[in-house]
Short mmCIF file of C-alpha atoms in Angstrom, two decimals:
data_model
loop_
_atom_site.label_atom_id
_atom_site.label_comp_id
_atom_site.label_asym_id
_atom_site.label_seq_id
_atom_site.Cartn_x
_atom_site.Cartn_y
_atom_site.Cartn_z
CA MET A 375 -3.63 -37.09 -20.74
CA LEU A 376 -0.44 -35.80 -22.32
CA PRO A 377 1.80 -38.19 -24.20
CA VAL A 378 5.08 -38.96 -22.42
CA ASP A 379 8.18 -39.95 -24.34
CA SER A 380 10.70 -42.45 -22.97
CA ARG A 381 13.32 -39.75 -22.30
CA GLN A 382 10.95 -37.84 -20.03
CA LEU A 383 10.03 -41.08 -18.29
CA GLU A 384 13.72 -41.93 -17.71
CA ASN A 385 14.33 -38.42 -16.32
CA VAL A 386 11.44 -38.78 -13.91
CA LYS A 387 12.67 -42.24 -12.86
CA GLY A 388 16.17 -40.85 -12.31
CA GLU A 389 14.90 -37.98 -10.17
CA PHE A 390 12.73 -40.37 -8.20
CA LEU A 391 15.72 -42.66 -7.54
CA LYS A 392 17.83 -39.68 -6.39
CA LEU A 393 15.14 -38.64 -3.94
CA THR A 394 14.71 -42.19 -2.71
CA LYS A 395 18.48 -42.51 -2.11
CA LYS A 396 18.55 -39.17 -0.25
CA GLU A 397 15.65 -40.25 1.94
CA THR A 398 17.31 -43.59 2.64
CA MET A 399 20.59 -41.90 3.57
CA ALA A 400 18.78 -39.40 5.79
CA GLN A 401 16.91 -42.21 7.55
CA ARG A 402 20.15 -44.15 8.10
CA SER A 403 21.72 -41.03 9.56
CA LEU A 404 18.76 -40.59 11.92
CA ASP A 405 18.92 -44.26 12.90
CA ARG A 406 22.66 -43.97 13.60
CA ARG A 407 22.14 -40.87 15.74
CA ALA A 408 19.35 -42.59 17.67
CA GLU A 409 21.58 -45.63 18.27
CA GLU A 410 24.46 -43.43 19.46
CA THR A 411 22.14 -41.54 21.79
CA GLU A 412 20.81 -44.81 23.19
CA GLN A 413 24.37 -46.10 23.76
CA ASN A 414 25.44 -42.86 25.43
CA ASN A 415 22.39 -42.92 27.70
CA SER A 416 23.16 -46.52 28.60
CA ARG A 417 26.77 -45.66 29.46
CA LEU A 418 25.67 -42.71 31.58
CA SER A 419 23.17 -44.90 33.39
CA VAL A 420 25.85 -47.51 34.15
CA MET A 421 28.21 -44.79 35.39
CA ALA A 422 25.51 -43.29 37.61
CA GLN A 423 24.65 -46.70 39.04
CA SER A 424 28.27 -47.53 39.84
CA ASP A 425 28.76 -44.10 41.43
CA GLN A 426 25.61 -44.60 43.48
CA LYS A 427 26.81 -48.05 44.56
CA ARG A 428 30.24 -46.68 45.51
CA ARG A 429 28.68 -43.92 47.58
CA ALA A 430 26.34 -46.36 49.29
CA GLU A 431 29.32 -48.50 50.32
CA GLU A 432 31.34 -45.48 51.41
CA THR A 433 31.66 -44.98 55.15
CA GLU A 434 30.83 -41.66 56.73
CA GLU A 435 34.53 -41.07 57.40
CA GLN A 436 35.43 -41.71 53.76
CA GLN A 437 32.65 -39.42 52.63
CA ASN A 438 33.83 -36.64 54.94
CA ARG A 439 37.40 -37.05 53.67
CA ARG A 440 36.23 -36.93 50.04
CA LEU A 441 34.14 -33.81 50.66
CA SER A 442 37.01 -32.19 52.55
CA ASP A 443 39.38 -32.90 49.65
CA MET A 444 36.90 -31.39 47.22
CA ALA A 445 36.54 -28.27 49.38
CA GLN A 446 40.32 -27.92 49.70
CA CYS A 447 40.81 -28.19 45.92
CA SER A 448 38.12 -25.61 45.39
CA GLN A 449 39.72 -23.25 47.91
CA GLU A 450 43.16 -23.68 46.27
CA ARG A 451 41.68 -22.96 42.84
CA ARG A 452 39.98 -19.80 44.13
CA THR A 453 43.24 -18.65 45.75
CA LYS A 454 45.15 -19.13 42.48
CA GLU A 455 42.47 -17.27 40.52
CA SER A 456 42.52 -14.48 43.07
CA ARG A 457 46.31 -14.15 42.72
CA ARG A 458 46.05 -14.01 38.92
CA THR A 459 43.50 -11.21 38.97
CA LYS A 460 45.65 -9.15 41.36
CA GLU A 461 48.70 -9.41 39.06
#
């Protein structure tokens, strides 16, 4: 085995600590991202459930009105786009 002086040992310790800190920071970043993803998924799930509940409570007449409004908006948008392309 080769002799190791204290300076070399300190350098190795320093490099090891740098790597350990980088790994710790990277892991924290991954943990944060995973937590954010979990929160976003939870929010989306709540939104989907409330939308599903609203639609379940919606009468057929309300649903037809909502769909008609959506179709009318879509038609108006297409008309505006058509006018722009002709100009």
